CSV table of C-alpha atoms in Angstrom, one decimal:
chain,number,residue,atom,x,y,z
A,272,UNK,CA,83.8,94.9,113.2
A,273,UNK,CA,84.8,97.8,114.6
A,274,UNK,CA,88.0,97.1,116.9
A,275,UNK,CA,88.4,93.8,115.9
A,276,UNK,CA,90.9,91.5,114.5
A,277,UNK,CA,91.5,88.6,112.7
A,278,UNK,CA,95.2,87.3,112.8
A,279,UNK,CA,96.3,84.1,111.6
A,280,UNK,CA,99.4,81.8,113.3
A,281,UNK,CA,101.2,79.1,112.0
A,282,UNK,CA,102.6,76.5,114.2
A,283,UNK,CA,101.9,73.6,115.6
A,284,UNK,CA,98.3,72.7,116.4
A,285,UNK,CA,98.5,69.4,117.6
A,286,UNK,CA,97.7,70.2,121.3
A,287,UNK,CA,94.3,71.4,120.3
A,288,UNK,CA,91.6,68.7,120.5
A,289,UNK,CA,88.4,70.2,120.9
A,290,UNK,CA,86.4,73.5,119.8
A,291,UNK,CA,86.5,76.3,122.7
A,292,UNK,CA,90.0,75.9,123.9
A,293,UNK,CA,92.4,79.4,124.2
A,294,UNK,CA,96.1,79.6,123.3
A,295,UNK,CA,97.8,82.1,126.2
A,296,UNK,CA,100.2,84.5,123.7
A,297,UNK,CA,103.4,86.2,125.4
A,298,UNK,CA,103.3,90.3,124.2
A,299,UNK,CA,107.0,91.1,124.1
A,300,UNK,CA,107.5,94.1,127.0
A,301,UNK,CA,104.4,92.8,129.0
A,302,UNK,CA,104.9,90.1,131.5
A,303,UNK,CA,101.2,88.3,131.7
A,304,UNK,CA,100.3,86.5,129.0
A,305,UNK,CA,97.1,87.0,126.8
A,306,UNK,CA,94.8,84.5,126.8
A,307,UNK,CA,92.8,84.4,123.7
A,308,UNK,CA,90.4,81.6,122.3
A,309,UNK,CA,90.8,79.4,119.1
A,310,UNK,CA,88.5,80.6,116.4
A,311,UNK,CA,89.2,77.6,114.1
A,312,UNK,CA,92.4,75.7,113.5
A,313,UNK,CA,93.7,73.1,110.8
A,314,UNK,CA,97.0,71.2,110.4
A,315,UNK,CA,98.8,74.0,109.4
A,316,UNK,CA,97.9,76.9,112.1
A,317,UNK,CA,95.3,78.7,114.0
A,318,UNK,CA,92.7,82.0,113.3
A,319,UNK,CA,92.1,84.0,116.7
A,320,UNK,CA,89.5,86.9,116.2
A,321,UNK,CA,90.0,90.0,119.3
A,322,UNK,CA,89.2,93.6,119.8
A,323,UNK,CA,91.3,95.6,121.3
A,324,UNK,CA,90.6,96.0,125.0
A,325,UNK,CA,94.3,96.5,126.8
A,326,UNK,CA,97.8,97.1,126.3
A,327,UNK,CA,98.5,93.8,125.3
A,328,UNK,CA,95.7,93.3,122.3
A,329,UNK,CA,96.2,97.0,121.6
A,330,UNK,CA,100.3,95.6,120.7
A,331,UNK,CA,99.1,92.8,119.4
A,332,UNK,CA,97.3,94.6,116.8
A,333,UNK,CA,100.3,96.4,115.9
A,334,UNK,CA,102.1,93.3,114.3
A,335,UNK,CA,102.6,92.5,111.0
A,336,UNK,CA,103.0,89.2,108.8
A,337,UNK,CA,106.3,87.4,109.7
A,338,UNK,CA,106.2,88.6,113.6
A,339,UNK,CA,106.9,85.6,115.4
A,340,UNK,CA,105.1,85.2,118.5
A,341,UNK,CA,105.3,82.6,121.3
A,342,UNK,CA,101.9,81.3,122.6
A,343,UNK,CA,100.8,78.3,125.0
A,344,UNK,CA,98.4,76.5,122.9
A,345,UNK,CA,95.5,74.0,123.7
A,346,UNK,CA,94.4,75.4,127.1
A,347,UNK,CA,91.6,74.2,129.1
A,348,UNK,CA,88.9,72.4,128.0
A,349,UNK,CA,86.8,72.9,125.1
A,350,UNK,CA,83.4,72.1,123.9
A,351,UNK,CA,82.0,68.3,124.3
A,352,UNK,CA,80.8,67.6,121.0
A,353,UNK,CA,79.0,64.2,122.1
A,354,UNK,CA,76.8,66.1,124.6
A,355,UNK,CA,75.1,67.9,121.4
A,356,UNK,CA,71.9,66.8,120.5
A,357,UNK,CA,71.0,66.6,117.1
A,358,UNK,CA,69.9,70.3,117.0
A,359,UNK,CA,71.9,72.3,118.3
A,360,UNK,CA,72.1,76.0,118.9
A,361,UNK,CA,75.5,77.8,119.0
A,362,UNK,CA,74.9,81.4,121.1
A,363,UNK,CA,77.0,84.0,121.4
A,364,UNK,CA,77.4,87.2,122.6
A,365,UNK,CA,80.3,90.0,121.2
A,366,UNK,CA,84.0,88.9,121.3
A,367,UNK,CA,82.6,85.2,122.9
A,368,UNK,CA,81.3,84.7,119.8
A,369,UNK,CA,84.7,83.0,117.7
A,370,UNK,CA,85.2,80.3,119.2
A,371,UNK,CA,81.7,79.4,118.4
A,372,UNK,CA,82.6,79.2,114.6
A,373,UNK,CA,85.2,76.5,115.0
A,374,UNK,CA,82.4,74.4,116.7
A,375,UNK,CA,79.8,75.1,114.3
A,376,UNK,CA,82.1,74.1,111.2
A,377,UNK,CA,82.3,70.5,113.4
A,378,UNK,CA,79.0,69.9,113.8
A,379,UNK,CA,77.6,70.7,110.7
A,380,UNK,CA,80.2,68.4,109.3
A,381,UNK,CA,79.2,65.8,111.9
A,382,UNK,CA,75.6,66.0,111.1
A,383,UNK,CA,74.3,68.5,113.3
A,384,UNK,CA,71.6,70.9,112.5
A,385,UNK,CA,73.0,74.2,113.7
A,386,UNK,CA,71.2,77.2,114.8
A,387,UNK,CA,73.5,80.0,115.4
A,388,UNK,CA,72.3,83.0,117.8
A,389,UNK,CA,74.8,85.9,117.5
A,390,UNK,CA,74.1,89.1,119.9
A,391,UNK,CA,75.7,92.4,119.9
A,392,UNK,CA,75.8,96.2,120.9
A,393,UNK,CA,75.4,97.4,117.2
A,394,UNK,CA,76.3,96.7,113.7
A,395,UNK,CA,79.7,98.0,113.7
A,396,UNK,CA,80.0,95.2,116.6
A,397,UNK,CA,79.1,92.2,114.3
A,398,UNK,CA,81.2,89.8,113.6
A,399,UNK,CA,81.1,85.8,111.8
A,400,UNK,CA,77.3,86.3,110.8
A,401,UNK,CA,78.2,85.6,107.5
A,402,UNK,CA,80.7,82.4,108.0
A,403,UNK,CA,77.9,80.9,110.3
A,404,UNK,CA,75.4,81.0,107.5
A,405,UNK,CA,78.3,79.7,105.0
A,406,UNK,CA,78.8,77.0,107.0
A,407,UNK,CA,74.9,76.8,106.3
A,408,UNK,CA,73.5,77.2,109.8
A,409,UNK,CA,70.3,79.3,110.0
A,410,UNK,CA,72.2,82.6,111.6
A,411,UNK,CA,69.8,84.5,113.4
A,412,UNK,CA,71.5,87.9,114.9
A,413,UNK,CA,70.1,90.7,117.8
A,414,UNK,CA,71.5,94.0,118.3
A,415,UNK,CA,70.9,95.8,121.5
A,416,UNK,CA,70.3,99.0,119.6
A,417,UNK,CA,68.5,97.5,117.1
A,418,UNK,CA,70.7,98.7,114.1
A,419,UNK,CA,70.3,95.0,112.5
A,420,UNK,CA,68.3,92.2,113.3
A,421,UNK,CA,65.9,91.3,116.2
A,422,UNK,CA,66.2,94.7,119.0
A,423,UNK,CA,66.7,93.9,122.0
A,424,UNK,CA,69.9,91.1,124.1
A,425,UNK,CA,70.3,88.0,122.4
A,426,UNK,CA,68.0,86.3,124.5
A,427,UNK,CA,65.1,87.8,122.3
A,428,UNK,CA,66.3,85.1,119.3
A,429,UNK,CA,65.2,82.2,121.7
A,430,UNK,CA,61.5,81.8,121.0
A,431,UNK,CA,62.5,81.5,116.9
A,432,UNK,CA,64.5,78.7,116.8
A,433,UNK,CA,63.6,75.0,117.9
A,434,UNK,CA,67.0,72.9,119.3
A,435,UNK,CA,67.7,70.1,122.0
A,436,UNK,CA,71.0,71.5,123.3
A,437,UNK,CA,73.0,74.3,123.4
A,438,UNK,CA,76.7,75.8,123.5
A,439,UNK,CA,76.9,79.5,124.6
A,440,UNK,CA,80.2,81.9,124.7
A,441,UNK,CA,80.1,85.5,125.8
A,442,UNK,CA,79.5,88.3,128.8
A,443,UNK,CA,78.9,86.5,132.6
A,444,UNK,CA,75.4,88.5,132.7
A,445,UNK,CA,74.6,86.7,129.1
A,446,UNK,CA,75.0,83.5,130.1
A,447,UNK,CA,73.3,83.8,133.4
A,448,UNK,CA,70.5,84.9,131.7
A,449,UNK,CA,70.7,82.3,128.9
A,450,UNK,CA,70.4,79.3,131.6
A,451,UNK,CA,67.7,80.8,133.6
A,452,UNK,CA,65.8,80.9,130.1
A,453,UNK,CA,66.5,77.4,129.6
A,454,UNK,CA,66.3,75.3,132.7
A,455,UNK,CA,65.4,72.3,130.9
A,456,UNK,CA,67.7,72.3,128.2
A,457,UNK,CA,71.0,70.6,128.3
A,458,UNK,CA,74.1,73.3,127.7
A,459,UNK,CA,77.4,73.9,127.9
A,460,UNK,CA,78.7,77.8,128.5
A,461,UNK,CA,82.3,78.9,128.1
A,462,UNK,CA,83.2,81.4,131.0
A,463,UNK,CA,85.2,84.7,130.2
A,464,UNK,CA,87.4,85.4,133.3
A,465,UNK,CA,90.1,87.4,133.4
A,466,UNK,CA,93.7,85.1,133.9
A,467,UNK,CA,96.4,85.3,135.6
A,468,UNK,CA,98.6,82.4,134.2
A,469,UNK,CA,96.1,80.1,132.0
A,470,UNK,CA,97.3,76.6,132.9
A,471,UNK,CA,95.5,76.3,136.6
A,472,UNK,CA,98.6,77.7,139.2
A,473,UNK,CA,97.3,80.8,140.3
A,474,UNK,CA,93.9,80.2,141.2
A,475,UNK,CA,93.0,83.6,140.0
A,476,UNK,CA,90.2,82.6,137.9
A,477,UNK,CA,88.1,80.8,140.1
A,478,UNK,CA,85.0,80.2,139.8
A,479,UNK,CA,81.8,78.6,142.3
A,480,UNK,CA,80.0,76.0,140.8
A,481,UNK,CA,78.4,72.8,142.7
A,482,UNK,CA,81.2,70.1,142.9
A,483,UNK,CA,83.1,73.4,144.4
A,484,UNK,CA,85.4,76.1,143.2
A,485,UNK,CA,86.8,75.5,139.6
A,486,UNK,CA,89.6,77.5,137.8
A,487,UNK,CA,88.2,78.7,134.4
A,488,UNK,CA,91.6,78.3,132.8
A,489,UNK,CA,92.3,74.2,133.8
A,490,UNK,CA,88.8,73.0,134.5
A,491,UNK,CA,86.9,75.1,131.8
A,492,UNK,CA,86.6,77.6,130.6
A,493,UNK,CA,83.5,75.4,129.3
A,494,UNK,CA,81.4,73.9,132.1
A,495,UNK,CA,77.9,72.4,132.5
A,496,UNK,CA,75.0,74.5,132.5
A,497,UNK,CA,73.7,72.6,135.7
A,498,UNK,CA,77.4,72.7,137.5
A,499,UNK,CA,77.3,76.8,137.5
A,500,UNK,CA,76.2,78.4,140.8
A,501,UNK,CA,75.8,82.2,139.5
């Protein structure tokens, strides 16, 4: 995709337990940390997928093979796997839609029938429709400009696939949408906030939901669909 990259780190991945967590990488020369989420991981390392947005992804997609980079990993929590029903749709919207991948690959491989619902500005935003359906989940995808796929937010998908839960990643105003559309299906949604230290200290990240205010970073960034005040 256009602006997007794919970079690969080896290391140790033992801290990760769950899909949907974020590693926080230091950018030599800039003192906050980036907070980027896990794509897919294995024994041996990670995959992170980002477009470039700031100085600090802008660097980061400067670096070659060999850079050595030093990154908090398994932050927050991730997706709760035992809250998926049988059929379960994966929804995501632009650069929320990676960490969606390493999910899917878990739940088709637990059993799952997965519908994945992939929206985006245009084609040269696309990204993973073609791993979803490798990993053999029927991969539906909406464009807003209607360059490929269904026309129109990926909200539009919603009426052509059949599932009991869901798991959503992308833009605030998606997933706002996305659980007024579904009031009466259980989901989980991963928040995108913007973070000040990624491990719960600053309270920058905050966000209001019904047991009070939660910090994206420690207590999510996935949450409840039915703990969310918007």
């Amino acid at each position: 995709a256009d602006g997007a990259y794919r970079m690969r780190l080896s290391g140790d991945t033992g801290a990760i337990t769950a899909p949907g967590q974020f590693i926080d990488i230091s950018v030599p020369e800039l003192f906050l940390r980036r907070p980027i989420s896990v794509c897919d991981w294995d024994g041996g390392g990670l995959t992170v997928i980002y477009k470039t947005v700031g100085r600090g992804t802008d660097a980061m997609s400067k670096m070659r093979p060999g850079d050595a980079l030093e990154a908090l990993s398994g932050l927050g929590n991730g997706f709760d796997m035992s809250k998926c029903a049988g059929r379960t749709a994966v929804i995501g919207g632009g650069v929320g839609t990676p960490p969606l991948l390493g999910l899917a690959k878990r739940l088709t491989a637990a059993g799952h029938e997965v519908t994945a619902m992939l929206g985006f500005n245009g084609t040269g935003d696309m990204m993973l429709a073609d791993e979803f359906a490798a990993l053999g989940c029927r991969t539906l995808v909406a464009t807003a400009d209607g360059s490929c796929g269904t026309k129109g937010f990926v909200t539009e998908l919603l009426p052509q696939a059949g599932f009991d839960s869901f798991c959503a990643c992308g833009p605030l105003p998606m997933l706002r949408a996305l659980c007024a559309a579904l009031p009466d299906v259980p989901g989980q949604v991963s928040l995108e906030e913007r973070m000040g230290c990624g491990f719960g200290a600053c309270m920058g990240c905050t966000h209001k939901t019904k047991n009070g205010p939660k910090r994206v970073c420690k207590d999510g960034p996935v949450f409840d669909k039915e703990e969310l005040i918007w």
